mmCIF file of C-alpha atoms and ligand atoms in Angstrom:
data_model
loop_
_atom_site.group_PDB
_atom_site.id
_atom_site.type_symbol
_atom_site.label_atom_id
_atom_site.label_comp_id
_atom_site.label_asym_id
_atom_site.label_seq_id
_atom_site.Cartn_x
_atom_site.Cartn_y
_atom_site.Cartn_z
ATOM 1 C CA MET A 1 0.069 0.130 -0.307
ATOM 2 C CA ILE A 2 2.855 2.100 0.950
ATOM 3 C CA THR A 3 6.384 1.715 -0.504
ATOM 4 C CA PHE A 4 9.460 3.766 0.728
ATOM 5 C CA GLU A 5 11.913 3.115 -1.857
ATOM 6 C CA ASN A 6 15.765 4.663 -0.790
ATOM 7 C CA VAL A 7 13.993 7.542 0.883
ATOM 8 C CA SER A 8 16.657 10.499 2.372
ATOM 9 C CA LYS A 9 15.369 13.549 4.209
ATOM 10 C CA ALA A 10 18.012 15.611 6.059
ATOM 11 C CA PHE A 11 17.222 18.369 8.162
ATOM 12 C CA GLU A 12 19.693 21.348 8.016
ATOM 13 C CA GLY A 13 22.641 18.753 6.522
ATOM 14 C CA VAL A 14 21.832 16.387 9.446
ATOM 15 C CA LYS A 15 19.805 12.873 8.181
ATOM 16 C CA ALA A 16 16.499 12.263 9.624
ATOM 17 C CA ILE A 17 15.759 9.163 7.438
ATOM 18 C CA ASP A 18 18.722 7.686 5.765
ATOM 19 C CA ASP A 19 18.162 5.746 2.605
ATOM 20 C CA LEU A 20 14.925 4.018 4.363
ATOM 21 C CA SER A 21 13.087 0.811 2.084
ATOM 22 C CA LEU A 22 10.500 -0.214 3.362
ATOM 23 C CA THR A 23 6.818 -2.026 2.472
ATOM 24 C CA ILE A 24 3.627 -1.174 4.446
ATOM 25 C CA THR A 25 1.666 -3.780 3.110
ATOM 26 C CA GLN A 26 -2.399 -3.235 2.917
ATOM 27 C CA GLY A 27 -4.545 -4.642 5.737
ATOM 28 C CA GLU A 28 -1.571 -4.923 7.877
ATOM 29 C CA PHE A 29 -1.108 -3.514 11.543
ATOM 30 C CA THR A 30 2.867 -1.955 11.300
ATOM 31 C CA VAL A 31 4.178 -0.689 14.286
ATOM 32 C CA VAL A 32 7.088 1.763 14.196
ATOM 33 C CA ILE A 33 9.645 1.312 17.303
ATOM 34 C CA GLY A 34 12.861 3.176 17.916
ATOM 35 C CA ALA A 35 14.488 5.701 20.158
ATOM 36 C CA SER A 36 13.807 9.504 21.014
ATOM 37 C CA GLY A 37 15.293 10.921 17.726
ATOM 38 C CA SER A 38 15.268 7.863 15.457
ATOM 39 C CA GLY A 39 13.241 9.402 12.469
ATOM 40 C CA LYS A 40 9.380 7.652 13.433
ATOM 41 C CA SER A 41 7.649 10.818 13.601
ATOM 42 C CA SER A 42 9.525 12.216 9.977
ATOM 43 C CA ALA A 43 8.778 8.944 8.605
ATOM 44 C CA LEU A 44 5.215 9.093 9.258
ATOM 45 C CA LYS A 45 4.626 12.478 8.266
ATOM 46 C CA MET A 46 6.520 11.715 4.549
ATOM 47 C CA ILE A 47 3.353 9.488 4.116
ATOM 48 C CA ASN A 48 1.003 11.970 4.103
ATOM 49 C CA ARG A 49 3.579 15.193 3.029
ATOM 50 C CA LEU A 50 3.273 16.829 6.091
ATOM 51 C CA LEU A 51 6.960 16.566 5.425
ATOM 52 C CA GLU A 52 8.597 16.177 1.702
ATOM 53 C CA HIS A 53 11.421 13.899 1.162
ATOM 54 C CA ASP A 54 14.479 15.131 -0.429
ATOM 55 C CA SER A 55 15.235 12.064 -2.423
ATOM 56 C CA GLY A 56 13.795 8.378 -3.383
ATOM 57 C CA ARG A 57 10.670 7.392 -4.105
ATOM 58 C CA ILE A 58 7.408 6.748 -1.545
ATOM 59 C CA LEU A 59 4.505 5.260 -3.620
ATOM 60 C CA PHE A 60 0.896 5.226 -2.440
ATOM 61 C CA ALA A 61 -1.277 2.561 -4.217
ATOM 62 C CA GLY A 62 1.377 2.379 -6.745
ATOM 63 C CA ARG A 63 1.632 6.185 -7.439
ATOM 64 C CA GLU A 64 4.440 8.285 -6.203
ATOM 65 C CA ILE A 65 2.663 10.287 -3.321
ATOM 66 C CA ARG A 66 3.927 13.841 -4.941
ATOM 67 C CA SER A 67 1.172 13.083 -7.593
ATOM 68 C CA PHE A 68 -1.157 13.482 -5.203
ATOM 69 C CA LYS A 69 -2.874 16.481 -4.025
ATOM 70 C CA PRO A 70 -1.909 17.007 0.114
ATOM 71 C CA GLU A 71 -5.740 17.666 0.564
ATOM 72 C CA GLU A 72 -6.640 14.385 -0.804
ATOM 73 C CA LEU A 73 -4.298 12.335 1.012
ATOM 74 C CA ARG A 74 -4.950 13.552 4.215
ATOM 75 C CA ARG A 75 -8.995 13.028 3.444
ATOM 76 C CA ARG A 76 -7.468 9.108 2.538
ATOM 77 C CA MET A 77 -5.394 8.679 5.533
ATOM 78 C CA GLY A 78 -6.820 9.485 9.016
ATOM 79 C CA TYR A 79 -3.516 10.763 11.187
ATOM 80 C CA ALA A 80 -3.613 11.200 14.889
ATOM 81 C CA ILE A 81 -0.521 13.252 15.826
ATOM 82 C CA GLN A 82 2.113 13.085 18.997
ATOM 83 C CA SER A 83 0.914 16.915 20.289
ATOM 84 C CA ILE A 84 -2.426 16.369 19.761
ATOM 85 C CA GLY A 85 -3.048 19.083 17.311
ATOM 86 C CA LEU A 86 -6.680 19.721 18.121
ATOM 87 C CA PHE A 87 -8.313 23.119 16.491
ATOM 88 C CA PRO A 88 -8.512 25.209 19.640
ATOM 89 C CA HIS A 89 -11.547 27.263 18.673
ATOM 90 C CA TRP A 90 -13.667 24.386 17.792
ATOM 91 C CA THR A 91 -15.467 21.954 19.828
ATOM 92 C CA VAL A 92 -14.980 18.489 20.510
ATOM 93 C CA GLU A 93 -17.542 17.517 18.123
ATOM 94 C CA GLN A 94 -16.460 20.092 15.588
ATOM 95 C CA ASN A 95 -12.898 18.751 15.978
ATOM 96 C CA ILE A 96 -14.323 15.040 15.603
ATOM 97 C CA ALA A 97 -16.364 16.357 12.465
ATOM 98 C CA THR A 98 -13.393 17.733 10.368
ATOM 99 C CA VAL A 99 -13.019 15.557 7.870
ATOM 100 C CA PRO A 100 -17.044 14.154 7.533
ATOM 101 C CA ASN A 101 -17.643 17.986 6.965
ATOM 102 C CA LEU A 102 -14.906 18.348 4.217
ATOM 103 C CA LEU A 103 -16.740 15.625 2.232
ATOM 104 C CA GLN A 104 -19.628 17.140 3.255
ATOM 105 C CA TRP A 105 -21.715 14.184 4.751
ATOM 106 C CA PRO A 106 -25.474 14.658 5.620
ATOM 107 C CA ARG A 107 -25.390 16.495 9.247
ATOM 108 C CA SER A 108 -27.351 13.677 10.736
ATOM 109 C CA ARG A 109 -24.948 10.975 9.402
ATOM 110 C CA THR A 110 -22.110 13.201 10.887
ATOM 111 C CA ARG A 111 -23.981 13.629 14.292
ATOM 112 C CA ASP A 112 -24.213 9.595 14.600
ATOM 113 C CA ARG A 113 -20.471 9.113 13.718
ATOM 114 C CA VAL A 114 -19.271 11.605 15.985
ATOM 115 C CA THR A 115 -21.398 9.958 18.766
ATOM 116 C CA GLU A 116 -20.565 6.527 18.149
ATOM 117 C CA LEU A 117 -16.973 7.525 18.265
ATOM 118 C CA MET A 118 -16.964 9.255 21.395
ATOM 119 C CA GLU A 119 -18.685 6.356 23.018
ATOM 120 C CA THR A 120 -15.981 4.017 21.128
ATOM 121 C CA LEU A 121 -13.478 6.130 22.840
ATOM 122 C CA GLN A 122 -15.039 6.431 26.170
ATOM 123 C CA LEU A 123 -15.912 10.352 26.057
ATOM 124 C CA PRO A 124 -19.335 10.357 26.856
ATOM 125 C CA PRO A 125 -21.269 12.676 24.260
ATOM 126 C CA GLU A 126 -23.371 14.162 26.560
ATOM 127 C CA VAL A 127 -20.545 15.632 28.911
ATOM 128 C CA TYR A 128 -17.937 16.174 26.266
ATOM 129 C CA ARG A 129 -19.432 16.922 22.951
ATOM 130 C CA HIS A 130 -19.474 20.835 23.410
ATOM 131 C CA ARG A 131 -16.481 21.238 25.536
ATOM 132 C CA TYR A 132 -13.610 22.975 23.856
ATOM 133 C CA PRO A 133 -9.911 21.102 23.737
ATOM 134 C CA HIS A 134 -8.856 23.401 26.903
ATOM 135 C CA GLN A 135 -11.487 21.883 28.698
ATOM 136 C CA LEU A 136 -10.169 18.540 28.548
ATOM 137 C CA SER A 137 -7.117 16.867 30.258
ATOM 138 C CA GLY A 138 -4.304 15.380 27.819
ATOM 139 C CA GLY A 139 -5.752 12.146 27.742
ATOM 140 C CA GLN A 140 -8.943 13.269 26.644
ATOM 141 C CA GLN A 141 -7.742 15.369 24.272
ATOM 142 C CA GLN A 142 -5.336 12.512 22.721
ATOM 143 C CA ARG A 143 -8.763 10.103 22.961
ATOM 144 C CA VAL A 144 -10.483 13.623 20.566
ATOM 145 C CA GLY A 145 -7.439 13.281 18.347
ATOM 146 C CA VAL A 146 -7.568 9.263 17.553
ATOM 147 C CA ALA A 147 -11.580 10.099 17.281
ATOM 148 C CA ARG A 148 -10.868 12.700 14.469
ATOM 149 C CA ALA A 149 -8.343 10.317 12.367
ATOM 150 C CA LEU A 150 -11.277 7.448 12.314
ATOM 151 C CA ALA A 151 -13.834 10.105 11.407
ATOM 152 C CA GLY A 152 -14.213 10.174 7.769
ATOM 153 C CA ASP A 153 -13.537 6.327 7.592
ATOM 154 C CA PRO A 154 -10.023 6.266 6.155
ATOM 155 C CA ASP A 155 -8.282 3.769 3.838
ATOM 156 C CA MET A 156 -5.464 3.901 6.330
ATOM 157 C CA LEU A 157 -4.411 5.526 9.842
ATOM 158 C CA LEU A 158 -1.507 7.015 10.714
ATOM 159 C CA MET A 159 -0.871 7.495 14.512
ATOM 160 C CA ASP A 160 1.887 8.819 16.181
ATOM 161 C CA GLU A 161 2.083 7.596 19.830
ATOM 162 C CA PRO A 162 -1.744 8.093 20.131
ATOM 163 C CA PHE A 163 -1.654 6.577 23.765
ATOM 164 C CA GLY A 164 1.185 8.630 25.014
ATOM 165 C CA ALA A 165 -0.751 10.429 27.562
ATOM 166 C CA LEU A 166 -3.011 8.146 28.995
ATOM 167 C CA ASP A 167 -2.831 6.154 32.469
ATOM 168 C CA PRO A 168 -2.040 2.105 31.719
ATOM 169 C CA VAL A 169 -5.550 1.146 32.808
ATOM 170 C CA THR A 170 -7.135 3.751 29.630
ATOM 171 C CA ARG A 171 -4.356 2.989 27.636
ATOM 172 C CA ALA A 172 -4.751 -0.517 27.716
ATOM 173 C CA ALA A 173 -8.627 -0.162 26.961
ATOM 174 C CA LEU A 174 -7.600 2.044 23.625
ATOM 175 C CA GLN A 175 -5.216 -0.275 22.691
ATOM 176 C CA GLN A 176 -7.661 -3.303 22.904
ATOM 177 C CA GLU A 177 -10.067 -0.867 20.838
ATOM 178 C CA ILE A 178 -7.559 -0.181 18.042
ATOM 179 C CA ALA A 179 -6.940 -3.760 17.920
ATOM 180 C CA ARG A 180 -10.548 -4.723 17.227
ATOM 181 C CA ILE A 181 -11.173 -1.638 14.784
ATOM 182 C CA HIS A 182 -8.446 -3.003 12.942
ATOM 183 C CA ASP A 183 -9.530 -6.774 13.205
ATOM 184 C CA ALA A 184 -13.041 -5.794 12.287
ATOM 185 C CA SER A 185 -11.941 -3.151 9.129
ATOM 186 C CA GLY A 186 -9.054 -4.784 8.178
ATOM 187 C CA LYS A 187 -7.515 -0.850 7.419
ATOM 188 C CA THR A 188 -4.181 -0.842 7.224
ATOM 189 C CA ILE A 189 -2.853 0.687 10.532
ATOM 190 C CA VAL A 190 0.876 2.627 10.587
ATOM 191 C CA LEU A 191 1.591 3.303 14.376
ATOM 192 C CA VAL A 192 4.458 4.909 16.237
ATOM 193 C CA THR A 193 5.379 4.221 19.859
ATOM 194 C CA HIS A 194 8.594 3.579 22.211
ATOM 195 C CA ASP A 195 6.757 1.073 24.179
ATOM 196 C CA ILE A 196 7.918 -1.901 23.027
ATOM 197 C CA ASP A 197 5.005 -3.756 24.965
ATOM 198 C CA GLU A 198 2.430 -1.795 22.738
ATOM 199 C CA ALA A 199 4.194 -2.875 19.991
ATOM 200 C CA LEU A 200 4.140 -6.633 20.659
ATOM 201 C CA ARG A 201 0.418 -6.625 21.783
ATOM 202 C CA LEU A 202 -0.614 -4.263 18.194
ATOM 203 C CA ALA A 203 1.278 -5.534 15.921
ATOM 204 C CA ASP A 204 1.529 -7.934 12.695
ATOM 205 C CA ARG A 205 4.457 -6.199 12.117
ATOM 206 C CA ILE A 206 7.160 -4.801 13.612
ATOM 207 C CA VAL A 207 9.986 -1.881 12.251
ATOM 208 C CA VAL A 208 12.793 -1.258 14.043
ATOM 209 C CA LEU A 209 14.053 2.288 13.437
ATOM 210 C CA ASP A 210 17.663 3.570 14.375
ATOM 211 C CA ARG A 211 19.119 6.766 13.374
ATOM 212 C CA GLY A 212 17.075 7.243 10.489
ATOM 213 C CA ARG A 213 17.212 3.589 9.148
ATOM 214 C CA VAL A 214 15.654 0.474 9.434
ATOM 215 C CA VAL A 215 17.299 -2.246 11.303
ATOM 216 C CA GLN A 216 15.098 -4.914 11.623
ATOM 217 C CA VAL A 217 11.761 -5.813 10.215
ATOM 218 C CA GLY A 218 9.446 -8.715 11.774
ATOM 219 C CA SER A 219 6.593 -10.071 13.328
ATOM 220 C CA PRO A 220 6.606 -9.791 17.264
ATOM 221 C CA ARG A 221 7.740 -13.111 17.511
ATOM 222 C CA GLU A 222 10.990 -12.900 15.378
ATOM 223 C CA ILE A 223 11.809 -9.478 16.588
ATOM 224 C CA LEU A 224 11.842 -11.218 20.078
ATOM 225 C CA SER A 225 13.602 -14.352 19.337
ATOM 226 C CA SER A 226 15.963 -13.407 16.646
ATOM 227 C CA PRO A 227 16.659 -9.671 17.092
ATOM 228 C CA ALA A 228 19.327 -8.527 14.321
ATOM 229 C CA ASN A 229 21.718 -6.848 16.539
ATOM 230 C CA ASP A 230 22.529 -5.809 19.963
ATOM 231 C CA PHE A 231 20.675 -2.449 19.261
ATOM 232 C CA VAL A 232 17.110 -4.758 18.679
ATOM 233 C CA ALA A 233 18.440 -6.773 21.193
ATOM 234 C CA ASP A 234 18.448 -4.116 24.152
ATOM 235 C CA PHE A 235 15.453 -1.980 22.698
ATOM 236 C CA VAL A 236 13.142 -5.284 23.103
ATOM 237 C CA GLY A 237 14.760 -6.231 26.556
ATOM 238 C CA ARG A 238 17.219 -8.989 27.020
ATOM 239 C CA SER A 239 16.111 -10.198 30.465
ATOM 240 C CA ASP A 240 12.516 -10.193 30.094
ATOM 241 C CA VAL A 241 12.268 -11.672 26.460
ATOM 242 C CA GLY A 242 10.853 -14.804 28.082
ATOM 243 C CA VAL A 243 8.183 -13.317 29.443
ATOM 244 C CA LYS A 244 7.467 -11.095 26.722
ATOM 245 C CA LEU A 245 7.267 -13.909 24.041
ATOM 246 C CA LEU A 246 4.679 -15.397 26.388
ATOM 247 C CA GLY A 247 2.381 -12.508 26.136
ATOM 248 C CA LEU A 248 1.909 -13.343 22.527
ATOM 249 C CA TYR A 249 0.301 -16.392 22.753
ATOM 250 C CA THR A 250 -3.187 -16.845 24.838
ATOM 251 C CA VAL A 251 -4.020 -19.641 27.452
ATOM 252 C CA ALA A 252 -5.868 -21.437 24.748
ATOM 253 C CA ALA A 253 -2.865 -22.246 23.011
ATOM 254 C CA CYS A 254 -1.602 -24.652 26.493
ATOM 255 C CA LEU A 255 -4.866 -26.206 27.336
ATOM 256 C CA ARG A 256 -5.806 -29.686 28.488
ATOM 257 C CA PRO A 257 -9.307 -29.792 27.462
ATOM 258 C CA GLY A 258 -11.793 -31.670 29.749
ATOM 259 C CA ASP A 259 -9.749 -32.024 32.730
ATOM 260 C CA VAL A 260 -10.501 -29.978 35.966
ATOM 261 C CA ALA A 261 -8.626 -28.402 38.816
ATOM 262 C CA PRO A 262 -9.102 -26.428 41.958
ATOM 263 C CA GLY A 263 -9.574 -22.674 42.944
ATOM 264 C CA PRO A 264 -10.402 -19.448 40.416
ATOM 265 C CA PRO A 265 -10.400 -19.735 36.903
ATOM 266 C CA ILE A 266 -8.214 -18.112 34.243
ATOM 267 C CA ALA A 267 -9.975 -17.146 30.750
ATOM 268 C CA SER A 268 -8.867 -18.935 27.869
ATOM 269 C CA ALA A 269 -8.211 -15.504 26.169
ATOM 270 C CA ALA A 270 -5.408 -14.592 28.761
ATOM 271 C CA SER A 271 -2.018 -14.395 28.120
ATOM 272 C CA LEU A 272 0.442 -17.586 29.290
ATOM 273 C CA ARG A 273 2.087 -14.326 30.441
ATOM 274 C CA GLU A 274 -0.611 -13.608 32.810
ATOM 275 C CA ALA A 275 -1.132 -17.535 33.380
ATOM 276 C CA LEU A 276 2.636 -17.825 34.582
ATOM 277 C CA SER A 277 2.082 -14.790 36.857
ATOM 278 C CA ALA A 278 -0.892 -16.703 38.483
ATOM 279 C CA PHE A 279 0.798 -19.786 38.688
ATOM 280 C CA VAL A 280 3.688 -17.825 40.760
ATOM 281 C CA ALA A 281 1.289 -15.809 42.890
ATOM 282 C CA ARG A 282 -1.008 -18.349 43.827
ATOM 283 C CA GLN A 283 1.786 -21.106 44.436
ATOM 284 C CA VAL A 284 -0.436 -23.643 42.305
ATOM 285 C CA ASP A 285 1.217 -26.037 38.945
ATOM 286 C CA ARG A 286 -2.397 -26.286 37.258
ATOM 287 C CA ILE A 287 -5.121 -23.564 37.204
ATOM 288 C CA PRO A 288 -8.875 -24.139 35.570
ATOM 289 C CA VAL A 289 -9.555 -22.531 32.423
ATOM 290 C CA VAL A 290 -13.111 -21.157 31.374
ATOM 291 C CA ASP A 291 -14.270 -19.411 27.855
ATOM 292 C CA GLU A 292 -15.906 -16.196 27.306
ATOM 293 C CA GLN A 293 -19.166 -17.292 28.648
ATOM 294 C CA GLY A 294 -17.469 -18.421 31.765
ATOM 295 C CA ARG A 295 -17.918 -22.080 31.294
ATOM 296 C CA PRO A 296 -15.112 -24.616 32.133
ATOM 297 C CA VAL A 297 -13.129 -25.871 29.477
ATOM 298 C CA GLY A 298 -10.298 -27.576 31.008
ATOM 299 C CA VAL A 299 -6.828 -26.921 32.527
ATOM 300 C CA ILE A 300 -3.468 -25.194 32.210
ATOM 301 C CA ALA A 301 -0.292 -26.622 33.562
ATOM 302 C CA LEU A 302 2.708 -25.110 34.704
ATOM 303 C CA ALA A 303 4.673 -28.288 33.457
ATOM 304 C CA ASP A 304 3.261 -27.818 29.833
ATOM 305 C CA LEU A 305 3.994 -24.235 29.634
ATOM 306 C CA LEU A 306 7.812 -25.119 30.348
ATOM 307 C CA ARG A 307 7.515 -27.567 27.707
ATOM 308 C CA LEU A 308 6.075 -25.162 25.083
ATOM 309 C CA ARG A 309 8.198 -24.681 21.611
ATOM 310 C CA LEU A 310 7.559 -20.750 21.387
HETATM 311 N N1 ATP B 401 11.248 20.620 11.717
HETATM 312 C C1 ATP B 401 12.807 19.677 12.145
HETATM 313 N N2 ATP B 401 13.603 20.782 12.022
HETATM 314 C C2 ATP B 401 14.711 20.406 12.284
HETATM 315 N N3 ATP B 401 15.116 18.795 12.694
HETATM 316 C C3 ATP B 401 14.047 18.232 12.595
HETATM 317 C C4 ATP B 401 12.346 18.477 12.180
HETATM 318 N N4 ATP B 401 11.893 17.478 12.725
HETATM 319 C C5 ATP B 401 13.006 16.578 12.991
HETATM 320 N N5 ATP B 401 13.918 16.727 13.337
HETATM 321 C C6 ATP B 401 15.044 16.171 13.669
HETATM 322 O O1 ATP B 401 15.317 14.780 12.973
HETATM 323 C C7 ATP B 401 15.592 13.971 13.901
HETATM 324 C C8 ATP B 401 14.208 12.550 13.833
HETATM 325 O O2 ATP B 401 13.442 13.183 14.164
HETATM 326 P P1 ATP B 401 11.586 12.431 14.995
HETATM 327 O O3 ATP B 401 10.660 13.688 15.153
HETATM 328 O O4 ATP B 401 11.292 12.129 13.138
HETATM 329 O O5 ATP B 401 12.130 11.566 15.808
HETATM 330 P P2 ATP B 401 11.261 10.567 16.436
HETATM 331 O O6 ATP B 401 11.716 9.282 16.020
HETATM 332 O O7 ATP B 401 10.119 10.644 15.913
HETATM 333 O O8 ATP B 401 11.619 10.790 18.308
HETATM 334 P P3 ATP B 401 10.507 11.409 18.879
HETATM 335 O O9 ATP B 401 10.617 9.260 20.154
HETATM 336 O O10 ATP B 401 11.000 11.920 20.394
HETATM 337 O O11 ATP B 401 8.969 11.540 18.952
HETATM 338 C C9 ATP B 401 15.539 14.545 15.283
HETATM 339 O O12 ATP B 401 17.046 14.496 14.984
HETATM 340 C C10 ATP B 401 15.092 15.806 15.140
HETATM 341 O O13 ATP B 401 15.744 16.733 16.223
HETATM 342 MG MG1 MG B 402 8.020 11.316 17.275
#
């Protein structure tokens, strides 16, 4: 869907993006990670021409992006930026409705869409619809930014640390919501973060940037189990690779169906990392497992977990 071919970009003679080649596949959830200053935001901004590349080619749907009008790119690609960037003199409703209004949707359709997105992003419409950005907390503003990016139902979503200012609970809820939106819509999503756990949770593919260059592209499992170099190994955290790998799998992958065990159950959709934590916290070696409806489906055994080939 998006291809970078040998793209470079310098600021005052210093390369922020250095000979970057990368393909972002349609329908995939791509997460770009890297240290501060590695060029993540710059790479993202070049996709919708907020920043022009100096050399190389960037293709969108097979065409060099310079041949698209910037307005067209921005309508087709929802964009939620790091610094929020809401229009200060517009209400929450007007901010979220930016693209629907540009597209001249009927008023009732736009209103319904705003209501739906505010509910999805846990901003009760009756409380927040008519507020202005300065009357919101940082995390609420960020959620309005995400709602605005989603509003016009774009082909592609570009998100630059969209959950940075959120507490862990709200953050986890919104990560789950974005994952659900991705599963349901099959949209192409590119999300920038420096949180490796967020990357592992959401990504189909992870792109690791270092000083404007791609150092590795791979699935979460590949990045964890075969880091390309010391930089990637340090970035993903050498000491807890094992538990992070367990975090990629669910209890369902390690189930003894039909068995029974005493004690409070764990959900089959919980991660094996949570299961390991439960084994340690409870000092047991078998835990009953239930499905989404709370029905018993079997048992998870610590011994099986240790024998798994991840
Ligand atoms: N408008 C600009 N003018 C000059 N230098 C810039 C500009 N934008 C970015 N840079 C420089 O380019 C490099 C990459 O910046 P970029 O914002 O892409 O990094 P990042 O990976 O998004 O970092 P962070 O995690 O801190 O957001 C940095 O060294 C930055 O100082
Ligand atoms: Mg950035």
